Short mmCIF file of C-alpha atoms in Angstrom, two decimals:
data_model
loop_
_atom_site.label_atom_id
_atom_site.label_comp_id
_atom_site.label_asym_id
_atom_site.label_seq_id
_atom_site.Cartn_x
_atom_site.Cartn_y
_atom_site.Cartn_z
CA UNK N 13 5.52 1.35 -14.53
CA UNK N 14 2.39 1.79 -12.74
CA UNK N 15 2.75 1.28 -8.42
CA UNK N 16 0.29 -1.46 -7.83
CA UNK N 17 -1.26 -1.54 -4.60
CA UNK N 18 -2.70 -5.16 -4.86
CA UNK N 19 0.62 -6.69 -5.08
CA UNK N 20 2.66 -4.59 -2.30
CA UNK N 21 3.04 -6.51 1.15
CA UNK N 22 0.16 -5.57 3.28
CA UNK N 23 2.48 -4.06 5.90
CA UNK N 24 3.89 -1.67 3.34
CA UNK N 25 0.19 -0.40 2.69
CA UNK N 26 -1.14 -0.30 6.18
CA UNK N 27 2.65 2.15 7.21
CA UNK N 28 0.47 5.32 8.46
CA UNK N 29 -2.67 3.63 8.22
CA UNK N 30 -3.50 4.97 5.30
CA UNK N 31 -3.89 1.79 2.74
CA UNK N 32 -4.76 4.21 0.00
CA UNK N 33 -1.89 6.46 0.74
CA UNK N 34 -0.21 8.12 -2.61
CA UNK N 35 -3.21 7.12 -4.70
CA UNK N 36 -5.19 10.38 -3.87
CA UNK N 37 -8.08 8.24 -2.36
CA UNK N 38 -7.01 9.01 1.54
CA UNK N 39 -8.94 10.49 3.84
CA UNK N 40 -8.05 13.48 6.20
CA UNK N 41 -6.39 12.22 9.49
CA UNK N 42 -8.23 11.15 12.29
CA UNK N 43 -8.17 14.49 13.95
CA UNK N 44 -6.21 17.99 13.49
CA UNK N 45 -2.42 17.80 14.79
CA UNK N 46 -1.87 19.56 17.66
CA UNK N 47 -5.45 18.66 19.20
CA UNK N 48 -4.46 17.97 22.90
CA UNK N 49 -7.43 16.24 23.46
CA UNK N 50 -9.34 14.96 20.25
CA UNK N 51 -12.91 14.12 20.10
CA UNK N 52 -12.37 10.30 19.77
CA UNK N 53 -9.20 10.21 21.77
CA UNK N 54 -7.92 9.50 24.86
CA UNK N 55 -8.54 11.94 28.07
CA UNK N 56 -4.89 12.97 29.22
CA UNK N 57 -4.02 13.52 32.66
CA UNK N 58 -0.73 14.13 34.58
CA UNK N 59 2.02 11.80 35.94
CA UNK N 60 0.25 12.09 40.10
CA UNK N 61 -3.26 11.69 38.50
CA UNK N 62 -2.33 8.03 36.62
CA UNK N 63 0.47 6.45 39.43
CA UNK N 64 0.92 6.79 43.28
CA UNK N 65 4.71 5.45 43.39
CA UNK N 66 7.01 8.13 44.08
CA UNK N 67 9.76 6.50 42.27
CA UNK N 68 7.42 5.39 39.26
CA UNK N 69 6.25 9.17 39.54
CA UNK N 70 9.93 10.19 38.82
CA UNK N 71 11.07 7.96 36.28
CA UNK N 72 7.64 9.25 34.28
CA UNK N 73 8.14 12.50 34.59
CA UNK N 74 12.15 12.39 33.35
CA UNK N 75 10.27 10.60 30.23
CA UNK N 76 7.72 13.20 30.20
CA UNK N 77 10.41 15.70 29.33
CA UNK N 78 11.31 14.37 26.21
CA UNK N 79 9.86 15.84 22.95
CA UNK N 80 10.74 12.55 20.62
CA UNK N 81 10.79 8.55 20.60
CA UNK N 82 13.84 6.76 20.17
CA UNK N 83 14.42 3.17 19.58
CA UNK N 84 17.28 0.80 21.79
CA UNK N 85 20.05 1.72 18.80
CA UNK N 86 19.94 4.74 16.67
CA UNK N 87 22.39 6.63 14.17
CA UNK N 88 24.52 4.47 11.89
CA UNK N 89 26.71 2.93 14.86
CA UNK N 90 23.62 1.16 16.43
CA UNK N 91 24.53 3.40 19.82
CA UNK N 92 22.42 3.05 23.06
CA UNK N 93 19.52 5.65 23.50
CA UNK N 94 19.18 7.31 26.77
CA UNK N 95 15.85 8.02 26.01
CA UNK N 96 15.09 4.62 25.06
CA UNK N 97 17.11 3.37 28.72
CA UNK N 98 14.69 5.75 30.29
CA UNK N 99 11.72 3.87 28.61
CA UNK N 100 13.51 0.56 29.41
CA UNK N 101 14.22 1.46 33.68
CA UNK N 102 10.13 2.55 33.67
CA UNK N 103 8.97 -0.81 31.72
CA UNK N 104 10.84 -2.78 34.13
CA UNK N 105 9.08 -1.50 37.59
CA UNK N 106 5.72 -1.23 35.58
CA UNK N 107 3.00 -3.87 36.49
CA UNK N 108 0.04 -4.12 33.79
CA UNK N 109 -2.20 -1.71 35.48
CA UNK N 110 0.25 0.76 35.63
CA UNK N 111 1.41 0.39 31.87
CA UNK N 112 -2.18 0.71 30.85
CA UNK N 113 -3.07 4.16 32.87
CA UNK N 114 -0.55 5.48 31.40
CA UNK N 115 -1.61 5.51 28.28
CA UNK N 116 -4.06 8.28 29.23
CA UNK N 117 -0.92 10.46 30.31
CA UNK N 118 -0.81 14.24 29.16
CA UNK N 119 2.92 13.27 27.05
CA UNK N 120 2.53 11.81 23.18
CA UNK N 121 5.85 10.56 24.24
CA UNK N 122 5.08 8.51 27.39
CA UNK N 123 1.73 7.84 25.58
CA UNK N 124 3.88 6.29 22.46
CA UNK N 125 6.00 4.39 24.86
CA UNK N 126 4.07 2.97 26.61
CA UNK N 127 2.10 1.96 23.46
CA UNK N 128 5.13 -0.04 23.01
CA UNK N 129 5.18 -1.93 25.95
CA UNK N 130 1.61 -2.93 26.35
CA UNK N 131 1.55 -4.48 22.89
CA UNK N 132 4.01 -6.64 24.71
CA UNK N 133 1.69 -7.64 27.16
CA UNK N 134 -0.48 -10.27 26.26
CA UNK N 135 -3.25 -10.17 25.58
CA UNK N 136 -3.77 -6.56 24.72
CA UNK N 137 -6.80 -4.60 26.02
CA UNK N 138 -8.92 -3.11 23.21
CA UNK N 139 -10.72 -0.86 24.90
CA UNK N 140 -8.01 0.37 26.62
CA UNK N 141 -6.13 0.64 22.87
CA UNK N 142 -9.54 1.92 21.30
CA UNK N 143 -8.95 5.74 22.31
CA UNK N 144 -5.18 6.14 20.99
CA UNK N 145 -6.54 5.62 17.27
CA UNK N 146 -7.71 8.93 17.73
CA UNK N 147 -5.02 10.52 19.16
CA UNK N 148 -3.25 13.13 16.85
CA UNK N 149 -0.72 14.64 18.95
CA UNK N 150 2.44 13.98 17.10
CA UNK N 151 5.91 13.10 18.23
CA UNK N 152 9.36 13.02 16.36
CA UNK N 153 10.82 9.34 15.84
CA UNK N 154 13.90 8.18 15.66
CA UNK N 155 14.05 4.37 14.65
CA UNK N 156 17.85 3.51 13.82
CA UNK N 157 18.79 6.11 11.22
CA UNK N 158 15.26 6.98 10.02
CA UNK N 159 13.88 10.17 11.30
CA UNK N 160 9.90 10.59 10.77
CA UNK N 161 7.26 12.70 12.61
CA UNK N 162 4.02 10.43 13.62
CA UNK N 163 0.79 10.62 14.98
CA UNK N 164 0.05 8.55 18.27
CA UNK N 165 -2.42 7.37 16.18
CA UNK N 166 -0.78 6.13 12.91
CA UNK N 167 1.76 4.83 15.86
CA UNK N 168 -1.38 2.54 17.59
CA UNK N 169 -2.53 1.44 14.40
CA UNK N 170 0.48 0.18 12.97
CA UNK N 171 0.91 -1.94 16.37
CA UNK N 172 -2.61 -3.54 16.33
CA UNK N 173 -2.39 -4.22 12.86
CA UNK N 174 0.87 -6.02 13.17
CA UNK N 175 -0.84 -8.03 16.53
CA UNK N 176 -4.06 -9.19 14.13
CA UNK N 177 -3.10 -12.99 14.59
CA UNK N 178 -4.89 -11.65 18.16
CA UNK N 179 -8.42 -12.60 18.28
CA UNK N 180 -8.71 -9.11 21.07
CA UNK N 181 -6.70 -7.18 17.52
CA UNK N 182 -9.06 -8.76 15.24
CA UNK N 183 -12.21 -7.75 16.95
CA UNK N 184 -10.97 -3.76 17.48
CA UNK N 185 -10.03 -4.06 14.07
CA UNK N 186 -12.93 -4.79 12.84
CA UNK N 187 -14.86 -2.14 14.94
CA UNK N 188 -12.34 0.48 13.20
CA UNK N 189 -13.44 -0.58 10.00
CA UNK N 190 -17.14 0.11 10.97
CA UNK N 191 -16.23 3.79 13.06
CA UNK N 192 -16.86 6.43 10.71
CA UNK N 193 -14.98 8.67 13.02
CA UNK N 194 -11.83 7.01 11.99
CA UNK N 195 -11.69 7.56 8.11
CA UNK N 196 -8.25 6.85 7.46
CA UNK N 197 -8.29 3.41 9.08
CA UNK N 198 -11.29 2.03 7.81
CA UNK N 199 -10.58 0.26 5.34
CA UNK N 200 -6.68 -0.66 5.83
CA UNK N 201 -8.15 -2.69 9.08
CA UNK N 202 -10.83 -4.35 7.24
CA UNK N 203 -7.58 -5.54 4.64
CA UNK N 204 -5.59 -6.69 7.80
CA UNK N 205 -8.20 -8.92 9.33
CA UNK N 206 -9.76 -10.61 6.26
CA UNK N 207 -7.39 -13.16 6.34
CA UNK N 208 -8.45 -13.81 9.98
CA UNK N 209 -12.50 -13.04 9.84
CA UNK N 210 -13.35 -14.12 6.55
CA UNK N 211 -17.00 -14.06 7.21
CA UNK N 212 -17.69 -10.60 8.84
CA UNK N 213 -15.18 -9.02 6.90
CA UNK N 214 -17.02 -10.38 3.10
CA UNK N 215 -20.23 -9.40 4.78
CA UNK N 216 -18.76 -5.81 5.77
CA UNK N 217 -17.15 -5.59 2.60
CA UNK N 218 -19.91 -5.93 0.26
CA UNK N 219 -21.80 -3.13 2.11
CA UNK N 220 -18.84 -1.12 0.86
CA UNK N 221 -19.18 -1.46 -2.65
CA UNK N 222 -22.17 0.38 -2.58
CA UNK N 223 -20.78 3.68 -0.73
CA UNK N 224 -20.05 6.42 -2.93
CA UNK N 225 -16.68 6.92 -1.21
CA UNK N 226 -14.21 5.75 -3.33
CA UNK N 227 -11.48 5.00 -0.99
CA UNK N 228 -14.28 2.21 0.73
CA UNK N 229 -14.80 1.33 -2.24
CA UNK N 230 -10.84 0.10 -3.23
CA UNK N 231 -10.87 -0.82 0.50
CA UNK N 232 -13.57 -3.21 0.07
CA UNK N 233 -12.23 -4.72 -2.97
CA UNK N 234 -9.11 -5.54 -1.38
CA UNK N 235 -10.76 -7.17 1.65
CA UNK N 236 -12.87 -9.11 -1.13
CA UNK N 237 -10.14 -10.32 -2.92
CA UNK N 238 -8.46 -12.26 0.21
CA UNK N 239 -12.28 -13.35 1.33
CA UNK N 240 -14.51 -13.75 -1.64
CA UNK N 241 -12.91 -13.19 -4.79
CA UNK N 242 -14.49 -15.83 -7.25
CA UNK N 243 -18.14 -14.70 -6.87
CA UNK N 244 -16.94 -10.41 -5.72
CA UNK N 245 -15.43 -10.52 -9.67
CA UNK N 246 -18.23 -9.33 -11.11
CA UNK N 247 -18.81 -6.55 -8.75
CA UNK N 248 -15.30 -5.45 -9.12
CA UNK N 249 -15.83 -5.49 -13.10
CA UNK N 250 -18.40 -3.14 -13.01
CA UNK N 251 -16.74 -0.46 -11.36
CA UNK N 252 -14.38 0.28 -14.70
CA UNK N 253 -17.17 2.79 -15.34
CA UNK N 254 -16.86 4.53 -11.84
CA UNK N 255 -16.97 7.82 -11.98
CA UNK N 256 -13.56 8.47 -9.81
CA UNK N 257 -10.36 8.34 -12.12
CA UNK N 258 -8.00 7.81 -9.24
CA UNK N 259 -10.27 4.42 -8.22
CA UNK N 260 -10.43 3.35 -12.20
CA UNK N 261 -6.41 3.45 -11.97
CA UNK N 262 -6.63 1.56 -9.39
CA UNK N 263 -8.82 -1.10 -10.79
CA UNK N 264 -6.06 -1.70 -13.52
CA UNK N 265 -4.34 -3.66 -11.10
CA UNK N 266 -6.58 -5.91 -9.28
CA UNK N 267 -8.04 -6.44 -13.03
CA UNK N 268 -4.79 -7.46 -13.79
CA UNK N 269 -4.48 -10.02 -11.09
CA UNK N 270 -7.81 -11.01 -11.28
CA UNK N 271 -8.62 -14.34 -12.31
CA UNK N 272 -11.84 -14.18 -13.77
CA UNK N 273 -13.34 -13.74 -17.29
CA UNK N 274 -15.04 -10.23 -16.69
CA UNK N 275 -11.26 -9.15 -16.02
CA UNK N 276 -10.09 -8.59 -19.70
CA UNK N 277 -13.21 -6.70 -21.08
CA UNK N 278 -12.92 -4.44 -18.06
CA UNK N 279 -9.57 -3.88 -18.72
CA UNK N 280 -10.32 -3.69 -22.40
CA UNK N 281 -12.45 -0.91 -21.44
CA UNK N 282 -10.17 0.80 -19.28
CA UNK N 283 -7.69 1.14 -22.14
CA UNK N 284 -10.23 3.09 -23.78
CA UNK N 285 -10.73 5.58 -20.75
CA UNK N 286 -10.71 8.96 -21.47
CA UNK N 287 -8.24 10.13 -18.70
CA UNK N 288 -5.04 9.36 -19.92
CA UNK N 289 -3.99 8.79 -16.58
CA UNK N 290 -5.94 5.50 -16.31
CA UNK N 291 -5.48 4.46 -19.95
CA UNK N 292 -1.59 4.54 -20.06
CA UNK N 293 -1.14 2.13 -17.64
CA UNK N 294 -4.50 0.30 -18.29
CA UNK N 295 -3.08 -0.27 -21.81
CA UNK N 296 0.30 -1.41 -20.35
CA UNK N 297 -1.47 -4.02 -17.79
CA UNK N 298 -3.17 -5.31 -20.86
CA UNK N 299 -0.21 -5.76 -22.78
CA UNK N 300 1.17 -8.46 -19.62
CA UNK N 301 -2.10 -10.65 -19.14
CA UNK N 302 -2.23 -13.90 -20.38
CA UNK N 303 -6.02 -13.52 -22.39
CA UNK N 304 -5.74 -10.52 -24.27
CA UNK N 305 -6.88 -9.76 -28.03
CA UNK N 306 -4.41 -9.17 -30.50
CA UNK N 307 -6.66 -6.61 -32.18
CA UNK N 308 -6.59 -4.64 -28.82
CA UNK N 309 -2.73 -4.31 -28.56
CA UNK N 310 -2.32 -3.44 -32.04
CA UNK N 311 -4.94 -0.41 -31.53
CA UNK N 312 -3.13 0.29 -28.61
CA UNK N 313 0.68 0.12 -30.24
CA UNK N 314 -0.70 2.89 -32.87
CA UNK N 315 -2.20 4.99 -30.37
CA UNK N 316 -1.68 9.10 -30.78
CA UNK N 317 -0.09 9.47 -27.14
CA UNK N 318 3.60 7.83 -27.13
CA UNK N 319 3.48 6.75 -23.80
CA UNK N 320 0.84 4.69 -23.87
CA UNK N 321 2.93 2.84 -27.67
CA UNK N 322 6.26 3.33 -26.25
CA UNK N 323 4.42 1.61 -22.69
CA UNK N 324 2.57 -0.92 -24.58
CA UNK N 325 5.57 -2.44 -26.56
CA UNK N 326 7.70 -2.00 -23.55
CA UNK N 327 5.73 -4.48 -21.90
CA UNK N 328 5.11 -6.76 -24.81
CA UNK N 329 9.16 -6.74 -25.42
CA UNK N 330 9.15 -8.18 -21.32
CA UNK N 331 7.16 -10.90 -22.40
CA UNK N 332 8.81 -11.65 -25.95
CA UNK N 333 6.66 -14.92 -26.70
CA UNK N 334 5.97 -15.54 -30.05
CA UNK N 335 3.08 -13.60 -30.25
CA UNK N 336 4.70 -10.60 -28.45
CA UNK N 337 7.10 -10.65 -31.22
CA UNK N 338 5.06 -10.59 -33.83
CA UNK N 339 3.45 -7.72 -32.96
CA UNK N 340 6.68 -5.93 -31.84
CA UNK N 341 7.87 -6.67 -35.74
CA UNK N 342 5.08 -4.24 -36.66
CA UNK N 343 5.90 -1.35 -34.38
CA UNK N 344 9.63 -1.53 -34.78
CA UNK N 345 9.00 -1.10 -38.65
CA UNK N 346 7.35 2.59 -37.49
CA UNK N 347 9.51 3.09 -34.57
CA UNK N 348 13.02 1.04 -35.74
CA UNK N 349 15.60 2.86 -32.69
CA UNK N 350 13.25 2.47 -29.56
CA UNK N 351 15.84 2.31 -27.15
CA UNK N 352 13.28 1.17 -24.44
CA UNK N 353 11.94 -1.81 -26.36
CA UNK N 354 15.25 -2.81 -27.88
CA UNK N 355 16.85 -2.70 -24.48
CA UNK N 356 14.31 -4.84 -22.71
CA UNK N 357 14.67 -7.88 -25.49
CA UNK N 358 18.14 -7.36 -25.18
CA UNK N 359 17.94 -8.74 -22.04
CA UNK N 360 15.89 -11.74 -23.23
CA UNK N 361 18.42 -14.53 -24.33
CA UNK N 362 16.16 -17.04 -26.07
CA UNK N 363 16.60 -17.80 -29.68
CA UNK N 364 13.70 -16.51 -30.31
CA UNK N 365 14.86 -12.95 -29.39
CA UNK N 366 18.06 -13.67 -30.69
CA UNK N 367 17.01 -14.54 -34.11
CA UNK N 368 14.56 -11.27 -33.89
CA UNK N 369 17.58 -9.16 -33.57
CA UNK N 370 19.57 -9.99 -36.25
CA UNK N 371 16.24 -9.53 -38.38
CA UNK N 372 15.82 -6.26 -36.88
CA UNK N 373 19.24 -5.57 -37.23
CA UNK N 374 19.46 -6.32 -40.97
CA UNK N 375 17.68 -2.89 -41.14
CA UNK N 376 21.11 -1.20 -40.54
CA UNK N 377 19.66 1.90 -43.53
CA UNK N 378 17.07 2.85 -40.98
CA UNK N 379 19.07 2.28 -37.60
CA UNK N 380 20.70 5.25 -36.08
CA UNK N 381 24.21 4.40 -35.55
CA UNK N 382 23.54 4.54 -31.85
CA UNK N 383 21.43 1.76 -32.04
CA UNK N 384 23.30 -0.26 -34.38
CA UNK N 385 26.68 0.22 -31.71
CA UNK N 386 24.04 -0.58 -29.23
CA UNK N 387 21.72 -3.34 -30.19
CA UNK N 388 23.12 -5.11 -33.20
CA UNK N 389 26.61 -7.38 -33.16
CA UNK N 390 29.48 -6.57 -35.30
#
């Protein structure tokens, strides 16, 4: 079954900042790893250049040493982190001043730190936060049991985005989504404050659909869909003829969720595409929406590639309404020991499906006897 990026939780699609992660719409990072000092990022310094306090001084410097981020508990018995207690002793003595110089320091481990702690500290400073969004020094994280490798940057995104109920978050969002020097931020920031700057963000948004950059482009329609999505439908419709496969597959789903009437004739014509990659699960969608023409699906169920029939009544057996099986009658008479379909109304218990069965069942000549043992009662 095809992922769906319009109906994951928003915090699932902004994890690394990249909203358009997996789809092969994502941008290159916001600058190369290892960069001690990007372009767009923060101007590092040492511990004696940021504090004065000798024992402040100290207590940075043992943190300094450290190569990775821990949380409080990590490894399957929740046990304390001496790193983390480092963090904790530091946090502690730290007035707001402090916390925020040392964001600039030359460590992406104090830097990610203390990252941490300002977002507690409220409200946040943007333009103090601004410069970390470009940082690409990385740092090895250990959250519980889970083990990653991050970017200071993916790190500071994924803190202001959770913080958007901020108006200070909402603002620096919004000025990501218009810095082209942060590509693969864009437009997961303009998705995270739509819901909180309807108005700038609709206005931003339908800029976007005219940039030839496709990941803008599915970034925009996202933001449009939370802010404008009655009178955006059309706009969206016409992009089932964009040239970019990867944003066509994408369309299938917002088409699918889309409720408008220009949604089933674009997804009518996506089912048509000529990348199968787009069709197969453009002909599946169409198979689950409630205005759909028969005509269509029966086209579809006799199609040449047997993913996109096997997909089709797969999807139409998940349904099983009356006209579902009706249709379903047709294909099993070509295709009588789909284990896929026939296991999918087997978990249907309506007497509707019920009643289909045994009619099915009565074929028993043209039933392997794997599906008979299977599928059909004694």
């Amino acid at each position: 079954m095809m992922r769906c990026i319009f109906q994951l939780p928003l915090l699932l699609l902004l994890a690394g900042g990249h909203v358009l992660g997996g789809t092969g719409l994502s941008h290159a990072g916001p600058a190369q790893a290892g960069t001690a000092s990007p372009p767009h990022g923060p101007a590092l310094l040492p511990t004696a250049a940021l504090l004065t306090d000798p024992v402040l001084i100290a207590l940075v410097n043992q943190l300094a040493q450290e190569t990775r981020m821990e949380s409080g508990g990590i490894g399957v018995s929740g046990s304390l982190s001496e790193i983390y207690a480092r963090f904790a002793r530091l946090a502690q003595k730290l007035n707001r001043q402090q916390a925020y110089a040392l964001l600039r320091h030359e460590s992406p481990a104090v830097r990610g730190y203390l990252l941490w702690h300002v977002m507690t500290l409220r409200p946040v400073d943007p333009d103090a936060l601004y410069p970390l969004l470009g940082d690409a020094a990385e740092v090895d994280l250990q959250m519980g049991c889970k083990r990653s490798r991050r970017s200071i940057a993916d790190l500071s995104f994924e803190a202001l985005s959770a913080e958007a109920a901020q108006p200070a978050v909402q603002g620096l969002l919004l000025r990501v989504a218009q810095d082209r020097q942060l590509p693969s931020y864009r437009a997961s920031a303009l998705i995270r404050v739509a819901e909180y700057r309807p108005q700038e963000v609709t206005a931003l948004a339908r800029s976007w659909l005219h940039e030839s950059d496709p990941a803008l482009l599915l970034g925009a329609m996202h933001a449009l869909k939370i802010t404008a999505e009655e009178e955006s439908a059309p706009s969206f419709c016409a992009l089932a003829s964009h040239p970019n496969p990867e944003l066509r597959g994408e369309l299938v789903c917002l088409f699918a969720a889309l409720n408008h009437p220009c949604a089933e004739p674009a997804l009518r014509k996506l089912t048509e595409d000529h990348t199968d990659a787009v069709r197969a699960p453009a002909a599946a969608t169409y198979a689950r929406i409630r205005q759909r023409d028969p005509a269509v699906l029966r086209r579809l169920l006799r199609d040449p590639l047997p993913r996109i029939r096997v997909g089709v009544a797969e999807a139409l057996a998940q349904r099983a309404h009356a006209s579902d099986l009706d249709l379903l009658r047709d294909y099993l008479a070509v295709e009588p020991n789909s284990d896929v379909v026939l296991r999918a109304l087997n978990e249907k218990h309506t007497p509707e499906v019920s009643a289909f069965m045994r009619e099915h069942c009565m074929l028993r000549g043209r039933l392997t006897p794997s599906t008979q043992s299977s599928f059909c009662p004694r």
